PDB file of C-alpha atoms in Angstrom:
ATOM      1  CA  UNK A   1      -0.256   2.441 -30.982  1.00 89.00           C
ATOM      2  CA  UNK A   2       0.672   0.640 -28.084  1.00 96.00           C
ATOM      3  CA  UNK A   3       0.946  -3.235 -27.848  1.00 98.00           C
ATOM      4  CA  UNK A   4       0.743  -4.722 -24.178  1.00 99.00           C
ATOM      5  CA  UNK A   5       1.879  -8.296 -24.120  1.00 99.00           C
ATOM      6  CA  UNK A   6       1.584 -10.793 -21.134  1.00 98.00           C
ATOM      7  CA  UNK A   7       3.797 -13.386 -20.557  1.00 97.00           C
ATOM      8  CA  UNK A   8       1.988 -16.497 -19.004  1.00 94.00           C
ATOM      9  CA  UNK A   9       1.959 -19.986 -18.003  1.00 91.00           C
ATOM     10  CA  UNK A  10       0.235 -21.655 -15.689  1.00 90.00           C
ATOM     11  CA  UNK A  11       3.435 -23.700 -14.427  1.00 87.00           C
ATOM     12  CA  UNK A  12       5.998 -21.844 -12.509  1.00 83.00           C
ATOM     13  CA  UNK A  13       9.448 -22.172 -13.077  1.00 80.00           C
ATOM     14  CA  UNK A  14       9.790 -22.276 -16.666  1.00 80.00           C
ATOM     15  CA  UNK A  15      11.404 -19.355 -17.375  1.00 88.00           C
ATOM     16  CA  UNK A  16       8.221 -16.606 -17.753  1.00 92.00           C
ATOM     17  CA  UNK A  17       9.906 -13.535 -15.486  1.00 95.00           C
ATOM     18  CA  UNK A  18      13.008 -14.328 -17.505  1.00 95.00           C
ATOM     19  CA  UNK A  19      11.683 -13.961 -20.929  1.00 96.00           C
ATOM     20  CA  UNK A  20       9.702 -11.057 -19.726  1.00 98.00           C
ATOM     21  CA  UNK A  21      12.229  -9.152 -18.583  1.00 98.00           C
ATOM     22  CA  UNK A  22      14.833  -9.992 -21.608  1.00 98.00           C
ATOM     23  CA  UNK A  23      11.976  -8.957 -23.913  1.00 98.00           C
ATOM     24  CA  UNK A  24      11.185  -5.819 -22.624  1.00 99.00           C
ATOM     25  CA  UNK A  25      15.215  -4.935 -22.126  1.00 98.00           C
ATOM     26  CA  UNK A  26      15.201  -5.907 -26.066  1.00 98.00           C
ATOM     27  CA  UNK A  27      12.510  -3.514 -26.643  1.00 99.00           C
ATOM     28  CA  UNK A  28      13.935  -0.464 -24.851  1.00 98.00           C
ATOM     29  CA  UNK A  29      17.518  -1.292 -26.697  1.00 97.00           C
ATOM     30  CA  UNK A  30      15.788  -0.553 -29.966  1.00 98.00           C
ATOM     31  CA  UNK A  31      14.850   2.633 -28.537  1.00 98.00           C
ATOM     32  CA  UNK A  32      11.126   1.725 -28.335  1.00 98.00           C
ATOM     33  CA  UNK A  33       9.372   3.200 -24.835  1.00 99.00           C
ATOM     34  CA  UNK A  34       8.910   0.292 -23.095  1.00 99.00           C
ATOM     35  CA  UNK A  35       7.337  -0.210 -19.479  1.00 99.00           C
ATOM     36  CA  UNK A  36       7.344  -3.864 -17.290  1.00 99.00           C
ATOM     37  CA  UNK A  37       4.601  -4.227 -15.437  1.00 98.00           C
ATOM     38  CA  UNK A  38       5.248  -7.075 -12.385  1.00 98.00           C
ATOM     39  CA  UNK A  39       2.095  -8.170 -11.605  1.00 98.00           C
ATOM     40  CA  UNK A  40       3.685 -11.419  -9.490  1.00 96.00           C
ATOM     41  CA  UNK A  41       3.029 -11.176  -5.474  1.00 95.00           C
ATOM     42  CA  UNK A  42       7.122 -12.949  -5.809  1.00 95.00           C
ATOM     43  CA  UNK A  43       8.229  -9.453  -7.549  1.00 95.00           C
ATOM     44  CA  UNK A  44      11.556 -11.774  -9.089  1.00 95.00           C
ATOM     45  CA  UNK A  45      10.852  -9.614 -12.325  1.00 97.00           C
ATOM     46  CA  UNK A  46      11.007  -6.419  -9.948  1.00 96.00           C
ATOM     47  CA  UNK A  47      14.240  -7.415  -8.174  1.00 95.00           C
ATOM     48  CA  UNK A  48      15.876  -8.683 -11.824  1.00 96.00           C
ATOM     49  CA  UNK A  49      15.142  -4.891 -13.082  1.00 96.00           C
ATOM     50  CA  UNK A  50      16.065  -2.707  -9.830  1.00 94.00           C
ATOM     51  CA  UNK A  51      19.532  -5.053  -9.578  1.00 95.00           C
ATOM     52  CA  UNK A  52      19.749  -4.301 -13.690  1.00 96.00           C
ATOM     53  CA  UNK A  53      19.623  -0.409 -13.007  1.00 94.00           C
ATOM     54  CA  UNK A  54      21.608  -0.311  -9.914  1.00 92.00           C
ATOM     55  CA  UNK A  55      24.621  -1.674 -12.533  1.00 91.00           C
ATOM     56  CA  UNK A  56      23.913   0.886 -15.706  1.00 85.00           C
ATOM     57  CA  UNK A  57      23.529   3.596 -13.635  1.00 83.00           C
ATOM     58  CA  UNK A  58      25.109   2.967 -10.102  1.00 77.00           C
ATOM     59  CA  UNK A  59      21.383   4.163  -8.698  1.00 76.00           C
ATOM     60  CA  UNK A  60      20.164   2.031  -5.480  1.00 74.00           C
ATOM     61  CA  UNK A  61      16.041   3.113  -5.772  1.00 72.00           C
ATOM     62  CA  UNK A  62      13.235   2.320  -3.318  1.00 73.00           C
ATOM     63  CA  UNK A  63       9.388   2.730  -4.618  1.00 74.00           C
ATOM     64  CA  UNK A  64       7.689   5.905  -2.766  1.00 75.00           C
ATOM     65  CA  UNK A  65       4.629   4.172  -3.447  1.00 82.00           C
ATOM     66  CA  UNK A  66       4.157   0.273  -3.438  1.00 89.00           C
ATOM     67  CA  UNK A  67       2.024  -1.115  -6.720  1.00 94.00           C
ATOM     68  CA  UNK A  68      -0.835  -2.294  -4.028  1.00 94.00           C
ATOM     69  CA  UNK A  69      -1.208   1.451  -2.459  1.00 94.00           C
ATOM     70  CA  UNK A  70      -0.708   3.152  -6.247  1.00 95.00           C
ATOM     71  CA  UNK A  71      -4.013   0.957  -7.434  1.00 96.00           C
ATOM     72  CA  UNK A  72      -5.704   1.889  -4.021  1.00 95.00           C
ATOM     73  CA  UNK A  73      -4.942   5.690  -4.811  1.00 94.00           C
ATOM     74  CA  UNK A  74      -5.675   4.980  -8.466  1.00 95.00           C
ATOM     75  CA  UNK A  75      -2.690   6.651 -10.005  1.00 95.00           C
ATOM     76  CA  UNK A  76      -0.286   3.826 -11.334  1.00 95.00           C
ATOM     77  CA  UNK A  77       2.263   6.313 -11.833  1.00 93.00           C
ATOM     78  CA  UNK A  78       3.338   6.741  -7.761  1.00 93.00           C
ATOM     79  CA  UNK A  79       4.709   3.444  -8.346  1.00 93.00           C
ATOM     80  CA  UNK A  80       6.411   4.005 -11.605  1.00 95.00           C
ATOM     81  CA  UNK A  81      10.347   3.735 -11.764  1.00 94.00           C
ATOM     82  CA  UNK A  82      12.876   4.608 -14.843  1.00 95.00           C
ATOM     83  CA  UNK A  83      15.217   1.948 -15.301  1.00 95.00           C
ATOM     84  CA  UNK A  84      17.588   2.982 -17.837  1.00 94.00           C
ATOM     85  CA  UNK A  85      17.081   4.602 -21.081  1.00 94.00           C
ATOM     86  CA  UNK A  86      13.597   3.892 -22.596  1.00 98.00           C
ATOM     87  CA  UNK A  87      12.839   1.186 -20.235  1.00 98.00           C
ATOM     88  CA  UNK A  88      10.320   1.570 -16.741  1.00 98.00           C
ATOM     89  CA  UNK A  89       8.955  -0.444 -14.337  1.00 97.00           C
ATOM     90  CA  UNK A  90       5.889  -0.548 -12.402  1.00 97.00           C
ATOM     91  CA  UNK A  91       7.031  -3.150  -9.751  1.00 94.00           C
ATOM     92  CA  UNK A  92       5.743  -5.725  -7.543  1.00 95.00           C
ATOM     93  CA  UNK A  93       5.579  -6.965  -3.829  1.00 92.00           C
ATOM     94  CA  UNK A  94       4.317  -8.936  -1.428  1.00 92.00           C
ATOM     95  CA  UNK A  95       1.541  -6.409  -0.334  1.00 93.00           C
ATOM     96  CA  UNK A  96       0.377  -7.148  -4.363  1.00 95.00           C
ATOM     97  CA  UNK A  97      -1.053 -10.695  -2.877  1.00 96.00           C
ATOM     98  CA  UNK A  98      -3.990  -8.590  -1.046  1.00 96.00           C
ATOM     99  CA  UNK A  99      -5.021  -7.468  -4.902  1.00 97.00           C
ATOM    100  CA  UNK A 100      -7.846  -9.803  -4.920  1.00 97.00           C
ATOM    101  CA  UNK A 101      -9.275  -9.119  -1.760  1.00 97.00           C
ATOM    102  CA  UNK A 102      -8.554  -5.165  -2.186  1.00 97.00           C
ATOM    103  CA  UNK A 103     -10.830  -5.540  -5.520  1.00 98.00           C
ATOM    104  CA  UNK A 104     -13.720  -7.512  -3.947  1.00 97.00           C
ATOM    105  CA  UNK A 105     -14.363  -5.154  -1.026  1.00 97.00           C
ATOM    106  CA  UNK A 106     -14.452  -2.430  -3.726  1.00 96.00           C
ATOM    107  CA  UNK A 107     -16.548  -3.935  -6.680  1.00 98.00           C
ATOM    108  CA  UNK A 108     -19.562  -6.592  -6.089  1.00 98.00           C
ATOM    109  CA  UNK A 109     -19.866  -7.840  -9.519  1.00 98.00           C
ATOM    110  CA  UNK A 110     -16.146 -10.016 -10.017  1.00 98.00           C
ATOM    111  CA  UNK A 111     -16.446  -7.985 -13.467  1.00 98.00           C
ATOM    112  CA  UNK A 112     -15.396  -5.114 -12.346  1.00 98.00           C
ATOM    113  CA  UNK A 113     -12.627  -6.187 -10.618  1.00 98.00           C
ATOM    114  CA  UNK A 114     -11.148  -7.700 -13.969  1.00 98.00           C
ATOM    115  CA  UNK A 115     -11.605  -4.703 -15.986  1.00 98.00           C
ATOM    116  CA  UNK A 116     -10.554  -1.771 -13.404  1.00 98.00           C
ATOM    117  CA  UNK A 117      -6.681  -2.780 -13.498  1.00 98.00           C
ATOM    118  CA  UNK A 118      -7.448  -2.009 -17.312  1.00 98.00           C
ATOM    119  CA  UNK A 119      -9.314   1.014 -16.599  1.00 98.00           C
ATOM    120  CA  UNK A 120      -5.623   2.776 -14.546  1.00 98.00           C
ATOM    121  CA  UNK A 121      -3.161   1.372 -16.813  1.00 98.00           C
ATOM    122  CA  UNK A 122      -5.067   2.909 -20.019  1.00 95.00           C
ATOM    123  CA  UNK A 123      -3.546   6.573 -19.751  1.00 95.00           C
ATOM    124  CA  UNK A 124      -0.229   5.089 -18.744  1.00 96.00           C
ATOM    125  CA  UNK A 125       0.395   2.731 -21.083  1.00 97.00           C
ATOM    126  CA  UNK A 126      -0.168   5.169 -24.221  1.00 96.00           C
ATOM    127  CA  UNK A 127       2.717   7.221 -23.554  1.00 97.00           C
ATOM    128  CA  UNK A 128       4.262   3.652 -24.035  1.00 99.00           C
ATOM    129  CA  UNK A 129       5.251   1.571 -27.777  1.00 98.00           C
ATOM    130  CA  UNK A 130       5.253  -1.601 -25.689  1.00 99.00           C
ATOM    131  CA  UNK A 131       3.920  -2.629 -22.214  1.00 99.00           C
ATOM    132  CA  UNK A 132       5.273  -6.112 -20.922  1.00 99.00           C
ATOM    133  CA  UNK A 133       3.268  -7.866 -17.902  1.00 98.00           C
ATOM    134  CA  UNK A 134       4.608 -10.694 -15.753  1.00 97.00           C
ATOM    135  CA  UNK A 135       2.219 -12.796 -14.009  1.00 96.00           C
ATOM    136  CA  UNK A 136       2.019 -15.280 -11.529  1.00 94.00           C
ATOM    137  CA  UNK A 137       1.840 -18.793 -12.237  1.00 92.00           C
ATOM    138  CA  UNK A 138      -2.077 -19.135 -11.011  1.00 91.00           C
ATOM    139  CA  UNK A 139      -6.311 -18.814 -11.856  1.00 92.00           C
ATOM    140  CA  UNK A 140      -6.750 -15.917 -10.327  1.00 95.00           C
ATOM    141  CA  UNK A 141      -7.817 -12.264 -10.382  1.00 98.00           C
ATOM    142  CA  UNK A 142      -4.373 -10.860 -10.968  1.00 97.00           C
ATOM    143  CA  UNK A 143      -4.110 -13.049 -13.952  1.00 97.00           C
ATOM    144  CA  UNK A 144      -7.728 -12.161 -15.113  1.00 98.00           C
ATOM    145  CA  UNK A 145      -6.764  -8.536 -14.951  1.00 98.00           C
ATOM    146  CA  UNK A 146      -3.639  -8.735 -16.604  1.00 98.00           C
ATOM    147  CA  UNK A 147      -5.144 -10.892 -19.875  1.00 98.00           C
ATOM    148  CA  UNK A 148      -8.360  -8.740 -19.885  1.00 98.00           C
ATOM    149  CA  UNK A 149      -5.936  -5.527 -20.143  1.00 98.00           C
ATOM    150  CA  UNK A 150      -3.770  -6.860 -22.502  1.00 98.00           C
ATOM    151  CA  UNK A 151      -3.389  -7.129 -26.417  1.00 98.00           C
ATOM    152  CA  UNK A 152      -1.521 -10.460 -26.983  1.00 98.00           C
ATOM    153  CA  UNK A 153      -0.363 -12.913 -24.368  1.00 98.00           C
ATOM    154  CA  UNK A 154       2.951 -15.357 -25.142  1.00 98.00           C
ATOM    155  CA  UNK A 155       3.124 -18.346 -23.481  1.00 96.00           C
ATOM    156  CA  UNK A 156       6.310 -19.657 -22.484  1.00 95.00           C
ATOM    157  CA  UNK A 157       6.528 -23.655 -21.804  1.00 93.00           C
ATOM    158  CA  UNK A 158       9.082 -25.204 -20.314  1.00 90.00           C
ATOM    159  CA  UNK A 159       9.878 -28.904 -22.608  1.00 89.00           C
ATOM    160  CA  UNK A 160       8.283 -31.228 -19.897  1.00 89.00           C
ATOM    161  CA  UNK A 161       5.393 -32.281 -19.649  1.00 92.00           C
ATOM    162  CA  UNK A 162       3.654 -30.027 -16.552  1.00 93.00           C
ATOM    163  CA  UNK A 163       4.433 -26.796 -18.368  1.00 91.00           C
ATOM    164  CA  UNK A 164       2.867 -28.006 -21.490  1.00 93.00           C
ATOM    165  CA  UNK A 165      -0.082 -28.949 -19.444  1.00 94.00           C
ATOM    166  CA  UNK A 166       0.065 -25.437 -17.924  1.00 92.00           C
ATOM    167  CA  UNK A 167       0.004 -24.090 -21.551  1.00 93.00           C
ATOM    168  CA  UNK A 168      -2.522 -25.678 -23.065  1.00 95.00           C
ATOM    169  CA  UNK A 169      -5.125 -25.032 -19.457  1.00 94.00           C
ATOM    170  CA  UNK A 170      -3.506 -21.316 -19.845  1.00 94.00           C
ATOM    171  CA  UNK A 171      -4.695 -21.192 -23.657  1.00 95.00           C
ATOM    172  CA  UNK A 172      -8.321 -22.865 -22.247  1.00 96.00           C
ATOM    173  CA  UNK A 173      -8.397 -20.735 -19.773  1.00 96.00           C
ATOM    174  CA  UNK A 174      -7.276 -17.090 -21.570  1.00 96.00           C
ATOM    175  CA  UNK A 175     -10.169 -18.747 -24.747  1.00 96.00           C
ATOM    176  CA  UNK A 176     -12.848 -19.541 -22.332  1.00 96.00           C
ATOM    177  CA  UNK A 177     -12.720 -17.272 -19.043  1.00 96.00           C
ATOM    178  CA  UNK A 178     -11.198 -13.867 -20.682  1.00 97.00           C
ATOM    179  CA  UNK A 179     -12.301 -13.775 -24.230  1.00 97.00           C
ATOM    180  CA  UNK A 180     -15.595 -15.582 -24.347  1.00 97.00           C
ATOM    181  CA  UNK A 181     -16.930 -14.891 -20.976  1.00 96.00           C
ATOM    182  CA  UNK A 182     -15.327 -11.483 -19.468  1.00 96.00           C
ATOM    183  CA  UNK A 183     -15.231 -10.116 -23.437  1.00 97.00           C
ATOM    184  CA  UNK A 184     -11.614  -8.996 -23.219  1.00 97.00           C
ATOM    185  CA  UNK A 185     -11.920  -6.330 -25.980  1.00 93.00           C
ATOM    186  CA  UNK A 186      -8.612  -6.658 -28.047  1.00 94.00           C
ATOM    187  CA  UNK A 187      -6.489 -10.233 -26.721  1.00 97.00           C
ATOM    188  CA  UNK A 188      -5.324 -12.852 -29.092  1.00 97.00           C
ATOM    189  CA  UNK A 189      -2.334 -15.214 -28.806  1.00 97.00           C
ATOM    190  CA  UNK A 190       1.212 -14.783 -30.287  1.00 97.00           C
ATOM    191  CA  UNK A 191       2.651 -17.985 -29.914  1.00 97.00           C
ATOM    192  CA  UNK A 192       4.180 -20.212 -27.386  1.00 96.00           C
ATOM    193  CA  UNK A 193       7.716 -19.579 -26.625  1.00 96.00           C
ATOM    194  CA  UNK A 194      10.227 -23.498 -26.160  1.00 94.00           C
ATOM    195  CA  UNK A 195      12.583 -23.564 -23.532  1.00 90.00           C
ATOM    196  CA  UNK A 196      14.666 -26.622 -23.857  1.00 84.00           C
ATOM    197  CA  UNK A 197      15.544 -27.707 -20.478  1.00 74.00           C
ATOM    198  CA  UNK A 198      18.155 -30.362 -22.312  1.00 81.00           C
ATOM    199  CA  UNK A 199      18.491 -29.696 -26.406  1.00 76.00           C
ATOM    200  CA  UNK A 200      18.054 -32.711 -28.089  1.00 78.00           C
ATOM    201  CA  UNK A 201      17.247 -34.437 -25.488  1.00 86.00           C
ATOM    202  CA  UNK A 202      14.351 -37.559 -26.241  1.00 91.00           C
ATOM    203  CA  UNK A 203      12.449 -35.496 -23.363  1.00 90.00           C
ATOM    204  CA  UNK A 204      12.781 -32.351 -24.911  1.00 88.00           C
ATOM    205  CA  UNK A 205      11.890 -33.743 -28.397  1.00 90.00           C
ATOM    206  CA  UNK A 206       8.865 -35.877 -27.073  1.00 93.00           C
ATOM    207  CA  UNK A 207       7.198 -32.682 -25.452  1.00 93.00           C
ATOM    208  CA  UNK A 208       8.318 -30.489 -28.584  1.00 92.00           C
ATOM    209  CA  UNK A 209       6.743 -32.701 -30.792  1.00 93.00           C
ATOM    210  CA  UNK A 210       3.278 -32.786 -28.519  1.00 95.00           C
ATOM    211  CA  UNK A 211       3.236 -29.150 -28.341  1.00 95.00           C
ATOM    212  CA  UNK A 212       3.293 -29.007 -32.092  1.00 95.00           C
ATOM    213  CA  UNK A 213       0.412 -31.788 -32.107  1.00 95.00           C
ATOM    214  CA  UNK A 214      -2.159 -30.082 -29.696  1.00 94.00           C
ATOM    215  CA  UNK A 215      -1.336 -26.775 -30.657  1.00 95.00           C
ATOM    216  CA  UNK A 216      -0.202 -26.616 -34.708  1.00 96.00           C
ATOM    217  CA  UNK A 217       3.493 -25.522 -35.477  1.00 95.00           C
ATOM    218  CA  UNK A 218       1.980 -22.197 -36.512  1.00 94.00           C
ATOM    219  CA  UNK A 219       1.417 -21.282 -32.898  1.00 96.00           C
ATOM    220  CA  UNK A 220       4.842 -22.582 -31.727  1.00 96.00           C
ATOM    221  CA  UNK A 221       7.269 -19.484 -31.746  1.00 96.00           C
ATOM    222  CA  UNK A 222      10.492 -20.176 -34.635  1.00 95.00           C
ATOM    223  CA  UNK A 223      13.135 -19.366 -32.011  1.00 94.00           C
ATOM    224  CA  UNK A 224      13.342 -21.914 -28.923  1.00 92.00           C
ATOM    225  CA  UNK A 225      15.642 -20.345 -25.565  1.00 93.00           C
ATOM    226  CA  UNK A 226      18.051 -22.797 -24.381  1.00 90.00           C
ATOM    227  CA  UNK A 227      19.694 -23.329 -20.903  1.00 86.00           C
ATOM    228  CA  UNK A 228      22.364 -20.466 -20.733  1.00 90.00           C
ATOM    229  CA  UNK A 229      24.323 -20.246 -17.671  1.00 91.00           C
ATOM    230  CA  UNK A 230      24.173 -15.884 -17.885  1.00 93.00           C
ATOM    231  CA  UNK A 231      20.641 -15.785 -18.183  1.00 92.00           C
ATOM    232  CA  UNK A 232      20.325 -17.800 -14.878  1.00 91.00           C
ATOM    233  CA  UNK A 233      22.855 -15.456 -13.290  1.00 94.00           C
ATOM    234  CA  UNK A 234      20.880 -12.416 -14.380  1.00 95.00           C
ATOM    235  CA  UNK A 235      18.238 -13.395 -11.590  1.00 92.00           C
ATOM    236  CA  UNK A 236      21.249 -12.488  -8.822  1.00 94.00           C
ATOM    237  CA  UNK A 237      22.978 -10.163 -10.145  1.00 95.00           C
ATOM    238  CA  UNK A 238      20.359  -8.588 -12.644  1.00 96.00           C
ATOM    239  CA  UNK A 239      20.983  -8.071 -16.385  1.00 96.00           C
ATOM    240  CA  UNK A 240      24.723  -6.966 -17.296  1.00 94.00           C
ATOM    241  CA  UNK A 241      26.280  -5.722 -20.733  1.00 91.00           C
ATOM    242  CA  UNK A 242      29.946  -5.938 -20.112  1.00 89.00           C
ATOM    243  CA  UNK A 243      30.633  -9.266 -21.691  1.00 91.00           C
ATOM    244  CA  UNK A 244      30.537 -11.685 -24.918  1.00 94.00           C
ATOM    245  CA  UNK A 245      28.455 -13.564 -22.654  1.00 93.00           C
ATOM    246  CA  UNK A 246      25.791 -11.045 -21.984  1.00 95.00           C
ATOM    247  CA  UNK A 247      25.918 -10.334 -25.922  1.00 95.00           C
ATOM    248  CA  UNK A 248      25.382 -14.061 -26.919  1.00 95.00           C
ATOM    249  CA  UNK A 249      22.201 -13.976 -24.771  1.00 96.00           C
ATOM    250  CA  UNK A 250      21.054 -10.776 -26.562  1.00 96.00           C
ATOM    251  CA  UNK A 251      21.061 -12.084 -30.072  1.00 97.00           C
ATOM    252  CA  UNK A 252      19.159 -14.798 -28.607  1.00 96.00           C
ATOM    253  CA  UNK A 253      16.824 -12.680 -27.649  1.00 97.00           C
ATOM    254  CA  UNK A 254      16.900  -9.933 -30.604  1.00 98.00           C
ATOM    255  CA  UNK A 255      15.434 -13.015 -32.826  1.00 98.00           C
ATOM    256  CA  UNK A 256      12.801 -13.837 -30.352  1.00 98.00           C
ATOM    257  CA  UNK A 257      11.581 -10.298 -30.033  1.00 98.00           C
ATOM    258  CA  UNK A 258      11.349 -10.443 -34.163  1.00 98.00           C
ATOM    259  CA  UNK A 259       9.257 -13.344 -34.217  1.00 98.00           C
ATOM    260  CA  UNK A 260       6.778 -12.123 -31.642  1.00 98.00           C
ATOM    261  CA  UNK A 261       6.553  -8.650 -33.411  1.00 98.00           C
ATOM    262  CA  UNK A 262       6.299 -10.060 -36.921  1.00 97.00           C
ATOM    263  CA  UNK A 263       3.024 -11.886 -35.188  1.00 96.00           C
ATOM    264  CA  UNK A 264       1.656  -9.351 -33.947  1.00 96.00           C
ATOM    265  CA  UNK A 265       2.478  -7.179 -37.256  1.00 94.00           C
ATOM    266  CA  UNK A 266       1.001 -10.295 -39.678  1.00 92.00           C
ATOM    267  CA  UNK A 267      -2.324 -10.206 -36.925  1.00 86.00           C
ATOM    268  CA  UNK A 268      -2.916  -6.934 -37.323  1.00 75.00           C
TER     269      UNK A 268
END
């Protein structure tokens, strides 16, 4: 069965495309079929993953088809690229922005512009084990679509105080908007996923602490990501494997991938 998990927040900058992408490279590694789908306008988790195959297999790749003209043709696969073993991507661009407006000259009811994203990815994403969406940091259609179509949503918060703001409105939002009024048929949260800006910082502390007060320690994910120099470099140079330091950020990110599937195991 698949599982397709968005990765949300409605603060940008606090790490979302980065966790995405680490989480779905984690995935394919343990040989589970894993496609990204970039649903951001900014395409950053595109760019991490085309930079990421151009140095396993030495391949420079252009789409045939951008992800705006594959929905428009409805076929999802003309836009469909194999990154390295196990792991694809459906990516994004700036043509993606015109989604909304795409959608409302093609459906009346804003309904069926939520639920038609779901209605392409369906034959897709069962050839998959895991589908992993990015989204952009906003309210908006592309976000609607992405939560309706998905099974679990992680939020990832920043430790200051906008992105826990941006959590808890995401939570709101995802609660009242995609489950109780658009009836999003299977969507639940896994957890929230800490990045310390500053580890023991009072700061960091402070907004660790109110996270576990608005939202109960059994929602805050066991394994917090903290500032690591290679993970910041993988958004130049893409995601590399040649070095202790590449490994130390994959053990960091073997335990987080545990703790999000052990949710989703215990939920189902």
């Amino acid at each position: 069965m698949t599982e397709i998990i968005t990765f949300g927040n409605f603060k940008g900058g606090v790490g979302k495309t980065t966790n995405a992408t680490q989480a779905a490279y984690e995935l394919s590694k343990r040989g589970k079929k894993t496609l990204l789908l970039d649903l951001d306008p900014q395409a950053n988790a595109t760019n991490i993953m085309l930079k990421t195959k151009v140095n396993l297999t030495d391949e420079i790749f252009q789409f045939d088809s951008s992800l705006m003209s594959a929905i428009q043709s409805k076929d999802l696969t003309k836009a469909l690229v194999n990154i390295t073993k196990n792991l694809d991507l459906i990516g994004s661009s700036a043509d993606f922005s015109l989604f909304p407006r795409v959608m409302e000259r093609q459906f009346s009811k804003y309904i069926d512009r939520v639920t038609h994203l779901n209605e392409l990815l369906k034959p897709i994403a069962q050839k998959y084990d895991y589908v992993i969406i990015d989204v952009p940091p906003t309210i908006s259609l592309i976000t609607d679509a992405a939560l309706y179509a998905s099974d679990w949503c992680v939020i990832v918060m920043q430790t200051q105080q906008q992105a826990l703001d941006g959590a808890s409105a995401f939570i709101q939002y995802m609660q009242k908007e995609v489950i109780d009024t658009y009836h999003a048929p299977r969507l639940d949260l896994v957890g929230i996923l800490p990045v310390l800006i500053q580890p023991g910082a009072p700061v960091d502390n402070l907004t660790l602490q109110n996270a576990v007060e608005e939202f109960g320690q059994a929602n805050i994910l066991p394994t917090s990501i903290h500032q690591m120099q290679r993970l910041k470099r993988y958004g130049v140079t893409g995601i590399t494997d040649d070095s202790r330091y590449d490994k130390k950020v994959f053990e960091v990110y073997k335990q987080v991938v545990n703790d999000i599937l052990s949710r989703i195991e215990a939920n189902e």
